[in-house]
XYZ file of C-alpha atoms in Angstrom:
278
model
C 12.134 15.273 -30.879
C 15.244 14.251 -28.426
C 15.698 10.600 -28.426
C 14.113 10.789 -25.007
C 11.105 12.787 -26.120
C 10.299 10.102 -28.343
C 11.557 7.074 -26.540
C 8.854 8.399 -24.046
C 5.724 9.785 -25.979
C 6.303 5.714 -27.350
C 5.814 4.213 -24.161
C 2.737 6.890 -23.513
C 1.506 5.715 -26.433
C 1.762 1.789 -25.886
C 0.067 2.543 -22.328
C -2.998 3.980 -24.381
C -3.136 0.937 -26.514
C -2.693 -1.563 -23.280
C -4.807 -0.139 -20.735
C -8.275 -1.954 -21.510
C -5.423 -5.284 -21.195
C -4.485 -3.131 -17.555
C -8.002 -3.012 -16.524
C -8.911 -6.928 -17.091
C -5.443 -7.571 -15.818
C -6.245 -6.057 -12.479
C -10.481 -7.561 -12.999
C -8.788 -11.393 -13.070
C -6.013 -10.306 -9.780
C -9.188 -9.504 -7.512
C -11.338 -12.426 -8.702
C -8.533 -14.845 -7.976
C -7.567 -13.529 -4.931
C -10.997 -14.885 -3.710
C -11.612 -17.257 -5.048
C -12.878 -20.671 -4.091
C -13.794 -19.496 -0.966
C -17.219 -17.983 0.347
C -17.607 -15.292 0.674
C -15.732 -14.260 -2.206
C -15.075 -10.366 -2.508
C -16.352 -9.243 1.117
C -13.340 -10.908 2.257
C -11.946 -7.433 1.453
C -14.458 -6.534 4.085
C -14.376 -8.669 6.942
C -10.819 -9.501 6.741
C -9.967 -6.126 8.197
C -12.216 -5.316 10.617
C -11.531 -9.382 11.771
C -7.701 -8.677 11.960
C -8.763 -5.128 13.915
C -10.456 -7.454 16.372
C -7.904 -8.997 17.780
C -5.144 -6.531 17.527
C -7.071 -4.797 19.802
C -8.560 -7.174 22.475
C -4.435 -7.891 22.034
C -3.275 -5.065 22.780
C -5.668 -2.427 23.480
C -5.502 -2.721 27.162
C -1.308 -1.791 26.064
C -1.331 1.016 24.172
C -5.081 2.121 24.159
C -4.252 4.184 27.076
C -0.748 5.566 26.949
C -0.867 7.527 23.905
C -2.982 10.421 25.206
C -3.531 12.278 21.516
C -5.252 8.434 20.252
C -9.573 9.585 20.151
C -10.535 6.167 20.112
C -8.368 3.293 19.775
C -9.887 0.745 17.650
C -10.065 3.870 15.174
C -6.696 4.631 15.949
C -5.099 0.479 15.594
C -7.299 0.371 12.018
C -6.306 2.907 9.283
C -3.447 2.535 10.665
C -3.228 -1.469 10.000
C -5.151 0.025 6.117
C -3.106 1.861 5.469
C 0.085 -0.706 5.725
C -1.754 -3.575 4.962
C -2.296 -2.254 0.929
C 1.008 -1.743 0.271
C 3.206 -4.954 2.290
C -0.207 -6.766 0.145
C 1.213 -4.743 -3.275
C 4.517 -5.069 -3.392
C 4.447 -8.305 -1.863
C 1.954 -9.784 -5.123
C 4.032 -7.436 -7.683
C 7.155 -8.562 -6.511
C 5.692 -12.456 -7.322
C 3.684 -11.252 -10.731
C 6.149 -12.210 -13.039
C 6.549 -15.980 -11.597
C 2.728 -16.072 -11.697
C 2.811 -15.030 -15.033
C 5.090 -16.534 -16.403
C 3.820 -18.615 -19.408
C 1.622 -16.087 -20.715
C 5.026 -13.494 -20.550
C 6.572 -16.550 -22.804
C 3.650 -16.605 -25.277
C 2.361 -13.322 -26.615
C 4.076 -10.187 -25.908
C 2.537 -7.747 -23.815
C 4.056 -4.404 -21.889
C 5.173 -5.561 -18.429
C 4.535 -3.541 -15.659
C 1.590 -4.577 -17.653
C 1.913 -7.307 -14.142
C 3.814 -6.020 -11.593
C 0.945 -2.788 -11.916
C -2.168 -5.169 -12.392
C -1.564 -6.513 -9.524
C -1.093 -3.299 -8.010
C -4.409 -1.567 -8.796
C -6.217 -4.983 -8.280
C -4.438 -4.964 -4.094
C -5.924 -1.349 -4.431
C -10.107 -2.337 -5.003
C -9.309 -4.143 -1.867
C -8.104 -1.549 0.009
C -11.196 0.662 -1.187
C -14.020 -1.466 -0.740
C -12.503 -1.691 2.585
C -12.379 1.526 3.540
C -16.755 0.794 3.507
C -15.231 -1.421 6.763
C -13.940 1.518 7.769
C -17.130 4.364 8.094
C -18.788 1.237 8.680
C -16.463 1.147 12.080
C -16.223 4.573 12.405
C -19.569 5.040 11.773
C -20.133 2.068 14.739
C -18.314 3.600 17.432
C -19.202 6.975 17.448
C -23.074 5.969 17.545
C -22.021 4.402 20.801
C -19.534 6.338 22.035
C -17.251 3.249 23.401
C -13.738 3.146 23.376
C -14.129 7.288 23.512
C -16.113 6.682 20.055
C -17.803 10.232 20.762
C -14.577 12.308 20.092
C -14.874 11.353 17.235
C -16.195 14.068 14.665
C -16.362 13.972 10.871
C -15.437 17.518 9.375
C -14.245 18.666 5.105
C -10.675 17.437 6.034
C -12.059 14.268 5.681
C -13.073 14.578 2.474
C -9.006 15.578 1.582
C -8.204 12.019 2.123
C -6.943 11.002 -1.391
C -4.601 12.397 -1.200
C -2.015 10.309 1.780
C -3.954 7.053 -0.352
C -2.883 8.545 -3.930
C 0.383 8.864 -2.358
C 1.085 5.618 -0.696
C -0.461 3.983 -4.284
C 2.645 5.615 -5.762
C 5.332 5.348 -3.590
C 3.970 1.211 -4.097
C 3.472 1.213 -7.521
C 7.939 2.573 -7.263
C 8.584 -0.160 -4.379
C 6.572 -2.597 -6.262
C 8.454 -2.054 -9.561
C 11.494 -1.984 -8.135
C 11.099 -5.915 -6.603
C 9.143 -7.082 -9.492
C 12.437 -7.361 -11.081
C 14.567 -8.018 -8.604
C 12.866 -11.449 -7.294
C 13.037 -12.221 -11.002
C 16.940 -12.608 -10.356
C 17.207 -13.491 -6.824
C 14.014 -15.190 -5.964
C 15.347 -15.084 -2.028
C 14.028 -11.147 -1.651
C 10.025 -12.657 -1.394
C 10.899 -14.443 1.885
C 13.838 -11.333 2.831
C 10.941 -8.994 1.729
C 8.114 -10.750 4.112
C 10.589 -10.331 7.771
C 11.343 -7.098 6.567
C 7.785 -5.736 6.251
C 7.670 -7.830 9.428
C 10.450 -5.935 10.665
C 9.097 -2.217 9.435
C 5.228 -3.475 11.351
C 6.154 -1.857 14.693
C 8.542 0.430 12.988
C 5.103 2.298 12.098
C 2.949 4.184 15.457
C 0.012 1.584 14.381
C -0.195 -0.490 17.770
C 1.221 2.394 19.745
C 1.405 6.268 19.679
C 5.023 8.412 18.982
C 4.375 9.499 21.882
C 5.062 6.655 23.587
C 8.440 5.968 22.685
C 11.442 7.821 25.064
C 13.902 7.439 23.064
C 14.417 10.485 20.889
C 16.405 8.773 17.689
C 14.311 5.734 18.595
C 11.471 8.744 16.866
C 13.222 10.268 14.512
C 14.170 6.950 12.306
C 10.147 5.782 12.374
C 9.202 9.706 10.988
C 11.729 9.238 8.346
C 9.717 6.083 6.936
C 7.552 7.388 4.163
C 4.820 5.164 5.929
C 4.698 6.617 8.375
C 3.755 10.536 7.334
C 0.797 9.146 4.645
C -0.904 6.300 7.819
C -0.195 10.615 9.894
C -1.709 12.693 6.739
C -5.028 9.929 6.638
C -5.252 9.827 10.264
C -5.358 13.853 10.686
C -8.368 13.370 7.400
C -10.743 10.638 8.720
C -9.992 10.099 12.803
C -8.481 13.854 14.250
C -10.977 15.706 11.770
C -8.132 17.838 11.145
C -6.141 19.205 7.956
C -2.540 17.874 7.169
C 0.589 18.879 8.278
C 2.319 20.760 4.907
C 5.515 18.998 5.924
C 4.835 15.851 6.564
C 2.661 16.050 2.313
C 6.026 17.961 1.677
C 7.891 14.777 2.661
C 5.762 12.326 1.135
C 5.149 14.065 -2.202
C 8.736 14.205 -2.603
C 9.777 10.516 -1.216
C 6.346 8.930 -3.638
C 7.692 10.944 -6.777
C 11.438 9.745 -5.985
C 10.073 6.596 -5.930
C 7.196 6.207 -8.890
C 10.790 7.785 -10.893
C 14.107 5.874 -9.839
C 10.899 2.745 -10.168
C 10.479 3.794 -13.733
C 13.901 4.099 -14.040
C 15.008 0.592 -12.237
C 12.088 -1.575 -14.678
C 13.236 0.366 -17.834
C 17.105 -1.201 -17.119
C 15.856 -4.647 -16.898
C 12.805 -5.259 -18.211
C 14.231 -6.637 -21.667
C 16.060 -9.445 -19.205
C 12.844 -10.810 -17.147
C 12.288 -12.995 -19.888
C 15.481 -15.031 -20.110
C 15.706 -15.107 -15.794
C 11.742 -16.791 -15.136
């Protein structure tokens, strides 16, 4: 058996050994996020709803009528904001996971990837709860017909929404692992990432439709962003009731797998040095 195969088998065995701990760390992160708040985890339901209401009021009159393919602007906004928030929140939590758990890391041995991974999974749990809010909002606009809600339709393709969700999770894990390591050696990356996330928000069609962009090179830059493909695939299933574009699916799959592999390799390369810099 080659050295690489031995290392892979060892990593798999270690993951099996500590998988219950991963679940406990994920539960802890979910509980700590809304600790001491009156509504607790219900904020995972209400927060995206309130964000949608505010953004719909502010941008609905500007972008809601310009995008010809937007059949229900609040749902269009909700779907984009939901996936984007999961990506930014999960990567940010992964980035600070070592600093937040440094007291435990210095005392008890646990595979270090457990900390950023549990942070990302806890964000995914909150994301899954937010999907319940999306379902309620979808039903509301369909029933009332407000903002073009009468054009919404449910099809079997809605079940395929799990595909872009999983791809986004893989992409977030890859990026989160890289950021978690870099932040240990370069603390300023946290502030840089906040600025980049804000820039990224406007580089993804969340509040606007891509057809409103008339400059061709800007459109090409937006389409290169993997978040664009993942969000549009999710919208195809939930908003338009259509099957996903296979070009977007293939591109997103390649990016998600590559980012995950690169993240794992980079993390394994520098993980042994993390404890010396905490």
